[in-house]
Amino acid sequence: LIPVLPGELTPFRNSIYAPSGVLAIGVGFTLRDLVQRRTGVKITVLAILAGALLSAALDTSLALASGLAFLLAEMLDLLVYTPLQHCNLVGAVVASNIVGVVVDSIIFLTIASGSLALLEGQIIGKAWMTLAAIPVVYGIRDLDRKRGLVPSGVDPLVR
């Protein structure tokens, strides 16, 4: 669960705050892309569904908000990432994360609190984690190339 109580907010700058969990959520979008790179779409969709069910299983409005936001944002991330990964891995990760971050933030805040007051902080925090992960994504891509690994679902002639 992502904390939403005032004492659990992370300041980003001046008057921009977000629940401290946004940093972990931001990393999650990149990890989802990398899981798909290794396992393919089918296993990734199953993992998204399992994550959404686990989030929603607690039967609270916060858990429901988290589960629904996770499900929709991760599926949209998958839909953006899948066709782009063939041409540019880093571009695919950044583009899909932008979509996922915005959708996740809007859905979660709307359901959990009925307010978008923390939207800017949510987006900034998650985007920072995407940017922080870019060197790792480059490293994985380069390591895969050196090892001759072809990502799941990618034509070996188009890397």
PDB file of C-alpha atoms in Angstrom, residues 29-30 33 73 76-85 88-103 127 130-131 134:
ATOM      1  CA  PHE A  29       7.160   0.605 -14.284  1.00  0.00           C
ATOM      2  CA  THR A  30      10.735   0.098 -15.478  1.00  0.00           C
ATOM      3  CA  ASP A  33       9.306  -3.454 -18.943  1.00  0.00           C
ATOM      4  CA  ALA A  73      -1.462   1.742 -15.745  1.00  0.00           C
ATOM      5  CA  LEU A  76      -1.200   0.695 -20.821  1.00  0.00           C
ATOM      6  CA  ASP A  77       2.547   0.613 -20.129  1.00  0.00           C
ATOM      7  CA  LEU A  78       2.644  -2.823 -21.777  1.00  0.00           C
ATOM      8  CA  LEU A  79       0.669  -1.601 -24.804  1.00  0.00           C
ATOM      9  CA  VAL A  80       3.049   1.328 -25.356  1.00  0.00           C
ATOM     10  CA  TYR A  81       6.267  -0.586 -24.605  1.00  0.00           C
ATOM     11  CA  THR A  82       5.581  -3.678 -26.725  1.00  0.00           C
ATOM     12  CA  PRO A  83       5.745  -2.159 -30.230  1.00  0.00           C
ATOM     13  CA  LEU A  84       8.469   0.364 -29.348  1.00  0.00           C
ATOM     14  CA  GLN A  85      10.920  -2.102 -27.776  1.00  0.00           C
ATOM     15  CA  ASN A  88      14.647   1.584 -29.182  1.00  0.00           C
ATOM     16  CA  LEU A  89      14.657  -0.042 -25.746  1.00  0.00           C
ATOM     17  CA  VAL A  90      15.375   3.110 -23.757  1.00  0.00           C
ATOM     18  CA  GLY A  91      12.824   5.115 -25.739  1.00  0.00           C
ATOM     19  CA  ALA A  92      10.260   2.363 -25.187  1.00  0.00           C
ATOM     20  CA  VAL A  93      10.891   2.356 -21.425  1.00  0.00           C
ATOM     21  CA  VAL A  94      10.643   6.148 -21.150  1.00  0.00           C
ATOM     22  CA  ALA A  95       7.525   6.458 -23.345  1.00  0.00           C
ATOM     23  CA  SER A  96       5.679   3.599 -21.662  1.00  0.00           C
ATOM     24  CA  ASN A  97       6.624   4.840 -18.197  1.00  0.00           C
ATOM     25  CA  ILE A  98       5.310   8.333 -18.961  1.00  0.00           C
ATOM     26  CA  VAL A  99       1.927   6.860 -19.884  1.00  0.00           C
ATOM     27  CA  GLY A 100       1.912   4.491 -16.908  1.00  0.00           C
ATOM     28  CA  VAL A 101       2.994   7.154 -14.416  1.00  0.00           C
ATOM     29  CA  VAL A 102       0.296   9.638 -15.426  1.00  0.00           C
ATOM     30  CA  VAL A 103      -2.512   7.063 -15.577  1.00  0.00           C
ATOM     31  CA  ALA A 127       9.448  10.248 -13.335  1.00  0.00           C
ATOM     32  CA  THR A 130      12.369   6.368 -14.498  1.00  0.00           C
ATOM     33  CA  LEU A 131      15.235   8.766 -15.225  1.00  0.00           C
ATOM     34  CA  ILE A 134      17.926   4.785 -17.658  1.00  0.00           C
TER      35      ILE A 134
END
